[in-house]
């Protein structure tokens, strides 16, 4: 049984004055300090964890207003093994007069074994339609869902992974204000199955992410066959 | 008896001044009430509804949303005073106008511009049309943490601006959350990492 006293005297006051708390944690999310309830909850029936006054959190530092930057040394234990990468989430929360604003919106950064940032693409895509056109042409439409994390792509590349002919890769430039993109391949082989991958590229192709794999379809380059049973007569 | 058990699952702006709040609740046969800060702003019409739309004027200082499950006898009853001690940012002042003359036109509310400051008579934060001797209520916008003074007075209908009446000052202390950091390109902060040092930047 857990007793909750009515008048708890708070000794630790991390949110005195005006400032910003800085949070950092390995992974893609952060354990925040729970909101405090000072005088005992008359109605509260939620998570018992809410009552813990000093839970373990990932608040790694703070700055007083009007400072707008904070340097954090990433502990050696957070660094990944050689050749691997690790994701670290960061966030800030404002506080004033012992009250911290519980807004959240972490930014996730990927680091390598040297503690340097790794450029990566975090967005995702969804194939909206595959339209077979005359002459073996195929139009593919997709939507790109940008992310706050990672870097933005410079372009999207559609490349063939299997199929009877070898069409050139098709690209379309990324735009931060555009959501739906369209790529058309021309003159693919008739009645043949193709597979394509959609890849996002950044840093002139040095950073890539395969967004959709595979995209499959069978091109159609031929019309109906000739008529049959032809009868000729003069009338 | 009200319960705090319901969980809010989504909050959506349905207009510049309207919020839609959806929630889950295990309270069978309960109505549900929505509070912004301690202000009772909406209620379900039936016991099976799990969505409340309320009008809300946004401000710089964030406010708590709370859903309460209440029994049938508590429908329409304001339980704002029983909520846990959460940061609240608005002032609500009620007053009556006993003895005011019939040529009164408007009730005017002025306030300080910054926390702890003196009232600036040109900083009008509320105007209520006078509709006879009655009890009126004024609700302020969300204000920063600290001491605020609201100056209430009536004005009569003489051109051009009317004669100002006797003023009454009301002092209220708010315990607001600070304003959030600014959002830039969809993110609240930016991070760059080099040689195990992360530089975290934000805008106030």
Coordinates of C-alpha atoms in Angstrom, one line a residue:
Chain A
X1 CA 0.0 0.0 0.0
X2 CA 1.3 3.4 -0.9
X3 CA 0.4 6.5 1.2
X4 CA 0.4 9.9 -0.4
X5 CA 0.8 12.7 2.1
X6 CA -1.0 15.9 1.6
X7 CA 1.7 18.4 2.3
X8 CA 5.0 17.2 0.9
X9 CA 7.9 19.7 1.3
X10 CA 9.8 19.8 -1.9
X11 CA 13.5 20.0 -1.3
X12 CA 14.8 19.5 -4.8
X13 CA 13.7 22.4 -7.0
X14 CA 15.1 21.8 -10.5
X15 CA 12.8 24.3 -12.1
X16 CA 13.6 27.4 -10.1
X17 CA 13.8 30.6 -12.1
X18 CA 13.3 30.9 -15.9
X19 CA 15.0 28.5 -18.3
X20 CA 15.1 25.4 -20.5
X21 CA 15.6 21.8 -19.5
X22 CA 17.7 19.7 -21.9
X23 CA 16.9 16.0 -22.3
X24 CA 19.0 13.3 -24.1
X25 CA 18.6 9.6 -24.3
X26 CA 19.7 6.7 -26.4
X27 CA 16.8 5.6 -28.7
X28 CA 14.0 7.5 -30.4
X29 CA 12.0 8.6 -27.3
X30 CA 12.7 10.2 -24.0
X31 CA 11.6 9.5 -20.4
X32 CA 10.5 12.9 -19.1
X33 CA 10.1 13.9 -15.5
X34 CA 6.5 13.4 -14.6
X35 CA 4.4 16.5 -13.7
X36 CA 4.4 17.1 -10.0
X37 CA 1.3 17.3 -7.9
X38 CA 2.1 19.4 -4.9
X39 CA -0.8 18.9 -2.5
X40 CA -2.1 15.5 -3.0
X41 CA -4.5 14.6 -5.7
X42 CA -8.2 14.8 -4.7
X43 CA -9.3 13.0 -7.8
X44 CA -6.3 11.4 -9.4
X45 CA -6.9 7.8 -10.4
X46 CA -4.3 7.5 -13.2
X47 CA -0.9 5.8 -13.5
X48 CA 0.6 5.3 -10.0
X49 CA 3.9 6.3 -11.5
X50 CA 2.5 9.9 -11.7
X51 CA 2.9 10.2 -8.0
X52 CA 6.6 9.5 -7.9
X53 CA 8.3 12.8 -7.0
X54 CA 11.8 12.0 -8.2
X55 CA 11.7 9.4 -10.9
X56 CA 14.7 8.7 -13.0
X57 CA 14.6 11.0 -16.0
X58 CA 16.9 11.8 -18.8
X59 CA 17.2 15.5 -18.0
X60 CA 20.9 16.1 -18.7
X61 CA 21.2 19.8 -18.2
X62 CA 19.5 23.2 -18.2
X63 CA 20.1 26.7 -19.2
X64 CA 18.7 29.9 -17.8
X65 CA 16.9 32.4 -20.1
X66 CA 17.9 34.0 -22.4
X67 CA 20.5 31.4 -23.3
X68 CA 19.4 29.5 -26.5
X69 CA 22.1 26.8 -26.8
X70 CA 23.5 24.0 -24.7
X71 CA 26.5 21.8 -25.3
X72 CA 26.2 18.2 -24.1
X73 CA 29.0 15.7 -24.0
X74 CA 27.8 12.3 -25.1
X75 CA 29.0 9.7 -22.6
X76 CA 31.3 7.1 -24.0
X77 CA 28.9 4.3 -23.0
X78 CA 26.4 5.7 -25.5
X79 CA 28.7 5.3 -28.5
X80 CA 28.0 2.3 -30.7
X81 CA 30.5 -0.4 -31.7
X82 CA 32.9 0.0 -34.6
X83 CA 31.0 0.2 -37.9
X84 CA 27.7 0.6 -36.2
X85 CA 25.4 3.6 -35.5
X86 CA 23.3 4.6 -32.6
X87 CA 20.2 6.8 -32.4
X88 CA 20.1 9.5 -29.7
X89 CA 17.0 11.6 -29.0
X90 CA 17.2 15.2 -27.7
X91 CA 14.5 17.5 -26.5
X92 CA 14.1 20.8 -24.6
X93 CA 11.4 22.0 -22.3
X94 CA 10.8 25.4 -20.8
X95 CA 10.3 26.0 -17.1
X96 CA 9.5 28.9 -14.9
X97 CA 9.0 29.3 -11.2
X98 CA 9.0 25.5 -10.4
X99 CA 6.7 24.6 -13.3
X100 CA 8.0 22.8 -16.4
X101 CA 5.9 22.9 -19.5
X102 CA 5.2 19.2 -20.6
X103 CA 5.4 19.9 -24.3
X104 CA 7.6 17.4 -26.2
X105 CA 8.9 17.0 -29.7
X106 CA 12.3 15.2 -29.6
X107 CA 14.8 15.4 -32.4
X108 CA 16.7 12.1 -33.2
X109 CA 20.3 12.2 -34.3
X110 CA 22.3 9.2 -35.5
X111 CA 25.9 8.9 -34.4
X112 CA 28.9 6.7 -35.2
X113 CA 31.5 5.1 -33.1
X114 CA 33.5 8.4 -33.1
X115 CA 30.6 10.4 -31.7
X116 CA 30.1 12.1 -35.1
X117 CA 26.7 12.7 -36.6
X118 CA 25.7 10.3 -39.4
X119 CA 23.6 11.8 -42.2
X120 CA 20.5 9.7 -42.8
X121 CA 17.1 10.0 -44.4
X122 CA 14.2 9.3 -42.0
X123 CA 11.2 9.9 -44.2
X124 CA 8.9 7.3 -45.6
X125 CA 6.9 6.9 -48.8
X126 CA 3.7 5.2 -49.9
X127 CA 2.9 4.0 -53.5
X128 CA -0.3 5.7 -54.5
X129 CA -0.9 4.2 -58.0
X130 CA 0.7 2.3 -60.9
X131 CA -0.9 3.3 -64.2
X132 CA -0.2 1.2 -67.3
X133 CA -0.1 3.5 -70.4
X134 CA 0.0 2.7 -74.1
X135 CA 3.3 1.7 -75.7
X136 CA 4.6 -0.1 -72.6
X137 CA 4.8 3.2 -70.6
X138 CA 4.1 3.1 -66.9
X139 CA 3.4 6.0 -64.6
X140 CA 4.1 5.6 -60.9
X141 CA 2.8 8.0 -58.3
X142 CA 3.9 8.1 -54.7
X143 CA 3.6 10.2 -51.6
X144 CA 6.6 11.1 -49.5
X145 CA 6.1 11.6 -45.7
X146 CA 8.9 13.9 -44.5
X147 CA 10.3 13.6 -41.0
X148 CA 11.6 16.1 -38.5
X149 CA 14.6 13.8 -38.0
X150 CA 17.6 13.1 -40.3
X151 CA 18.2 15.0 -43.5
X152 CA 15.9 15.8 -46.3
X153 CA 16.4 13.9 -49.6
X154 CA 17.7 15.7 -52.7
X155 CA 15.9 13.5 -55.1
X156 CA 14.0 10.2 -55.5
X157 CA 15.3 7.5 -57.8
X158 CA 13.3 4.7 -59.3
X159 CA 15.5 1.8 -60.4
X160 CA 14.8 -1.5 -62.1
X161 CA 15.7 -4.6 -60.1
X162 CA 14.3 -7.3 -62.4
X163 CA 12.6 -7.4 -65.8
X164 CA 13.4 -8.2 -69.4
X165 CA 14.7 -4.8 -70.5
X166 CA 17.0 -2.3 -68.8
X167 CA 15.3 1.1 -68.7
X168 CA 17.3 4.0 -67.4
X169 CA 16.8 5.1 -63.8
X170 CA 14.3 7.9 -63.5
X171 CA 14.6 10.6 -60.9
X172 CA 12.5 13.4 -59.5
X173 CA 13.8 16.3 -57.3
X174 CA 12.6 16.6 -53.8
X175 CA 10.7 19.7 -52.7
X176 CA 9.8 20.6 -49.1
X177 CA 6.5 22.0 -50.3
X178 CA 5.5 19.0 -52.4
X179 CA 4.0 15.8 -51.2
X180 CA 3.0 13.8 -54.2
X181 CA 5.5 12.8 -56.9
X182 CA 5.2 11.1 -60.3
X183 CA 7.7 9.1 -62.3
X184 CA 7.1 7.6 -65.8
X185 CA 9.0 4.8 -67.5
X186 CA 8.7 4.6 -71.3
X187 CA 8.6 1.7 -73.7
X188 CA 8.9 -1.3 -71.4
X189 CA 8.6 -4.8 -72.8
X190 CA 5.1 -6.0 -73.4
X191 CA 3.5 -8.5 -71.1
X192 CA 6.6 -8.7 -69.0
X193 CA 6.9 -8.5 -65.2
X194 CA 9.1 -5.8 -63.8
X195 CA 10.3 -5.0 -60.3
X196 CA 11.4 -1.5 -59.3
X197 CA 12.8 0.1 -56.1
X198 CA 12.1 3.6 -55.0
X199 CA 15.2 5.2 -53.3
X200 CA 15.6 8.6 -51.7
X201 CA 19.0 10.1 -52.1
X202 CA 20.9 12.9 -50.3
X203 CA 24.5 14.2 -50.4
X204 CA 24.7 13.6 -54.1
X205 CA 23.8 10.0 -53.8
X206 CA 26.2 9.2 -50.9
X207 CA 23.2 8.8 -48.5
X208 CA 20.4 6.6 -49.6
X209 CA 17.3 5.0 -48.2
X210 CA 15.1 2.5 -50.0
X211 CA 11.6 3.7 -49.5
X212 CA 9.6 1.1 -51.4
X213 CA 10.8 -2.3 -52.5
X214 CA 9.6 -4.0 -54.7
X215 CA 7.1 -2.2 -56.9
X216 CA 5.8 -4.9 -59.3
X217 CA 3.8 -4.5 -62.5
X218 CA 3.4 -6.0 -65.9
X219 CA 3.8 -3.6 -68.8
X220 CA 1.3 -3.6 -71.7
X221 CA 2.8 -2.5 -75.1
X222 CA 0.5 -4.3 -77.5
X223 CA -3.0 -3.8 -78.7
X224 CA -5.6 -6.4 -79.7
X225 CA -4.5 -9.1 -82.3
X226 CA -5.6 -9.1 -85.9
X227 CA -9.2 -10.0 -86.7
X228 CA -9.8 -13.6 -87.8
X229 CA -12.3 -15.6 -90.0
X230 CA -12.2 -12.9 -92.7
X231 CA -14.7 -13.5 -95.5
X232 CA -14.5 -11.4 -98.6
X233 CA -17.4 -11.1 -101.1
X234 CA -18.6 -8.6 -103.6
X235 CA -22.1 -7.4 -103.1
Chain B
X1 CA -18.6 11.8 -8.0
X2 CA -16.3 12.9 -10.8
X3 CA -13.4 10.7 -11.9
X4 CA -10.1 11.6 -13.7
X5 CA -9.7 8.2 -15.4
X6 CA -10.5 9.0 -19.1
X7 CA -7.5 9.3 -21.4
X8 CA -7.3 11.9 -24.1
X9 CA -6.4 10.3 -27.4
X10 CA -6.4 13.3 -29.8
X11 CA -6.8 17.0 -29.8
X12 CA -7.6 18.7 -33.1
X13 CA -8.2 22.3 -34.2
X14 CA -11.5 22.3 -36.1
X15 CA -11.3 26.0 -36.6
X16 CA -9.3 29.0 -35.4
X17 CA -11.3 29.0 -32.2
X18 CA -12.5 25.5 -31.8
X19 CA -10.9 22.3 -30.3
X20 CA -12.1 18.8 -30.8
X21 CA -11.0 16.4 -28.0
X22 CA -11.4 12.7 -28.3
X23 CA -10.9 10.3 -25.4
X24 CA -11.3 6.8 -24.1
X25 CA -13.1 6.0 -20.9
X26 CA -14.0 2.8 -19.0
X27 CA -16.7 4.5 -17.0
X28 CA -19.9 2.9 -18.2
X29 CA -23.0 5.1 -17.9
X30 CA -21.0 8.2 -17.2
X31 CA -21.2 11.6 -18.9
X32 CA -17.9 13.3 -19.6
X33 CA -16.8 16.9 -19.1
X34 CA -14.0 18.9 -20.7
X35 CA -12.0 21.5 -18.7
X36 CA -9.4 23.9 -20.0
X37 CA -7.3 24.8 -17.0
X38 CA -10.1 24.9 -14.4
X39 CA -12.6 26.3 -16.8
X40 CA -15.6 24.0 -17.6
X41 CA -16.0 24.3 -21.3
X42 CA -17.9 21.3 -22.7
X43 CA -19.8 18.1 -21.9
X44 CA -21.1 15.0 -23.7
X45 CA -24.7 14.9 -24.6
X46 CA -25.0 11.1 -24.1
X47 CA -23.2 8.6 -22.1
X48 CA -21.7 6.8 -25.2
X49 CA -20.1 9.9 -26.7
X50 CA -16.3 10.0 -26.6
X51 CA -15.8 13.4 -28.3
X52 CA -16.3 17.0 -27.1
X53 CA -16.0 20.1 -29.3
X54 CA -15.4 23.3 -27.4
X55 CA -14.6 26.9 -28.3
X56 CA -11.1 28.0 -27.3
X57 CA -9.2 31.2 -27.9
X58 CA -5.5 30.3 -28.2
X59 CA -2.9 32.2 -26.3
X60 CA 0.9 32.3 -25.7
X61 CA 0.7 30.4 -22.4
X62 CA -0.3 26.7 -22.6
X63 CA -3.2 25.3 -20.6
X64 CA -4.1 21.8 -19.4
X65 CA -7.0 19.9 -20.9
X66 CA -8.8 17.6 -18.5
X67 CA -11.6 15.1 -19.1
X68 CA -13.7 14.1 -16.2
X69 CA -16.2 11.2 -16.0
X70 CA -19.2 12.2 -14.0
X71 CA -22.4 10.5 -13.0
X72 CA -25.8 11.6 -14.1
X73 CA -26.5 13.8 -11.1
X74 CA -23.3 15.8 -11.9
X75 CA -24.2 16.7 -15.4
X76 CA -23.8 20.4 -15.9
X77 CA -22.1 20.8 -12.5
X78 CA -18.7 22.7 -12.6
X79 CA -16.0 20.6 -10.9
X80 CA -13.2 22.9 -11.9
X81 CA -12.4 23.7 -8.2
X82 CA -11.8 20.0 -7.5
X83 CA -9.1 19.4 -10.1
X84 CA -5.6 18.7 -9.0
X85 CA -3.4 21.8 -8.5
X86 CA -2.4 22.3 -12.1
X87 CA -0.9 25.5 -13.6
X88 CA -3.7 27.8 -14.6
X89 CA -3.3 30.9 -16.7
X90 CA -6.6 32.7 -16.9
X91 CA -8.4 35.1 -14.6
X92 CA -12.2 34.9 -14.2
X93 CA -13.8 37.8 -12.4
X94 CA -17.5 38.2 -11.7
X95 CA -19.1 41.3 -10.4
X96 CA -22.4 43.1 -10.3
X97 CA -23.5 46.6 -11.3
X98 CA -25.9 47.5 -8.6
X99 CA -26.9 51.1 -8.6
X100 CA -25.5 51.9 -12.1
X101 CA -27.5 54.6 -14.0
X102 CA -29.6 53.7 -17.1
X103 CA -27.3 55.6 -19.5
X104 CA -24.5 53.1 -18.9
X105 CA -23.3 51.7 -22.2
X106 CA -20.4 49.4 -21.6
X107 CA -18.2 47.8 -19.0
X108 CA -14.5 48.1 -19.8
X109 CA -11.6 46.0 -18.4
X110 CA -8.0 47.3 -18.6
X111 CA -5.0 45.5 -17.3
X112 CA -1.2 45.5 -17.0
X113 CA 0.8 44.6 -20.0
X114 CA 3.6 42.7 -18.2
X115 CA 3.5 40.6 -15.1
X116 CA 3.8 42.7 -11.9
X117 CA 3.3 46.0 -13.8
X118 CA 0.8 48.8 -13.2
X119 CA -2.4 48.9 -15.1
X120 CA -2.2 50.6 -18.5
X121 CA -5.5 52.2 -19.1
X122 CA -5.0 52.0 -22.9
X123 CA -4.6 48.3 -22.7
X124 CA -8.2 47.3 -22.9
X125 CA -8.6 43.5 -22.6
X126 CA -12.3 43.2 -22.4
X127 CA -15.5 45.1 -23.3
X128 CA -18.9 43.9 -22.1
X129 CA -22.1 45.6 -23.3
X130 CA -24.1 46.7 -20.4
X131 CA -27.5 45.1 -20.4
X132 CA -29.0 46.3 -17.1
X133 CA -28.2 45.7 -13.5
X134 CA -27.0 42.1 -13.3
X135 CA -24.0 39.9 -12.4
X136 CA -21.4 39.9 -15.2
X137 CA -18.4 37.7 -15.7
X138 CA -15.1 38.5 -17.4
X139 CA -12.6 35.8 -18.5
X140 CA -9.1 36.9 -19.4
X141 CA -6.8 35.4 -22.1
X142 CA -4.0 33.1 -20.9
X143 CA -1.4 35.2 -19.1
X144 CA 2.2 34.7 -18.0
X145 CA 3.1 33.5 -14.5
X146 CA 2.8 36.3 -11.9
X147 CA 0.6 39.1 -10.6
X148 CA -2.0 40.8 -12.8
X149 CA -4.3 43.6 -12.1
X150 CA -7.6 44.1 -13.9
X151 CA -9.3 47.5 -13.8
X152 CA -13.1 47.3 -14.2
X153 CA -15.2 50.4 -14.8
X154 CA -18.3 51.4 -16.7
X155 CA -18.7 54.1 -19.4
X156 CA -21.9 55.9 -20.2
X157 CA -23.3 56.8 -23.6
X158 CA -22.1 60.4 -23.9
X159 CA -20.3 61.2 -27.2
X160 CA -17.6 60.6 -28.1
X161 CA -16.1 58.0 -25.7
X162 CA -18.5 58.3 -22.8
X163 CA -17.8 59.3 -19.3
X164 CA -15.6 56.8 -17.4
X165 CA -17.0 55.6 -14.1
X166 CA -15.4 54.7 -10.8
X167 CA -12.7 52.1 -11.2
X168 CA -12.3 48.9 -9.3
X169 CA -8.9 47.1 -9.4
X170 CA -8.8 43.3 -8.9
X171 CA -5.5 41.6 -8.3
X172 CA -5.0 38.0 -9.4
X173 CA -1.9 35.8 -9.3
X174 CA -1.6 33.2 -12.1
X175 CA 0.6 30.1 -12.0
X176 CA 1.0 29.6 -15.7
X177 CA 3.3 27.4 -17.7
X178 CA 6.0 29.3 -19.6
X179 CA 5.5 29.7 -23.4
X180 CA 7.0 26.9 -25.4
X181 CA 10.1 27.3 -27.5
X182 CA 9.5 28.6 -31.1
X183 CA 8.9 26.1 -33.8
X184 CA 11.1 26.4 -36.9
X185 CA 10.8 24.2 -39.9
X186 CA 8.5 21.9 -38.0
X187 CA 11.0 21.3 -35.2
X188 CA 11.3 22.8 -31.7
X189 CA 15.1 22.4 -31.5
X190 CA 18.1 21.7 -33.7
X191 CA 20.9 19.4 -32.9
X192 CA 24.3 18.9 -34.4
X193 CA 26.9 16.4 -33.2
X194 CA 30.6 16.3 -33.7
X195 CA 33.3 14.5 -31.7
X196 CA 30.8 13.4 -29.0
X197 CA 29.6 16.9 -28.3
X198 CA 26.1 17.7 -29.1
X199 CA 25.1 21.3 -29.6
X200 CA 21.4 21.8 -28.9
X201 CA 19.8 25.1 -30.0
X202 CA 16.4 26.5 -29.6
X203 CA 14.6 29.9 -30.0
X204 CA 12.7 31.6 -27.2

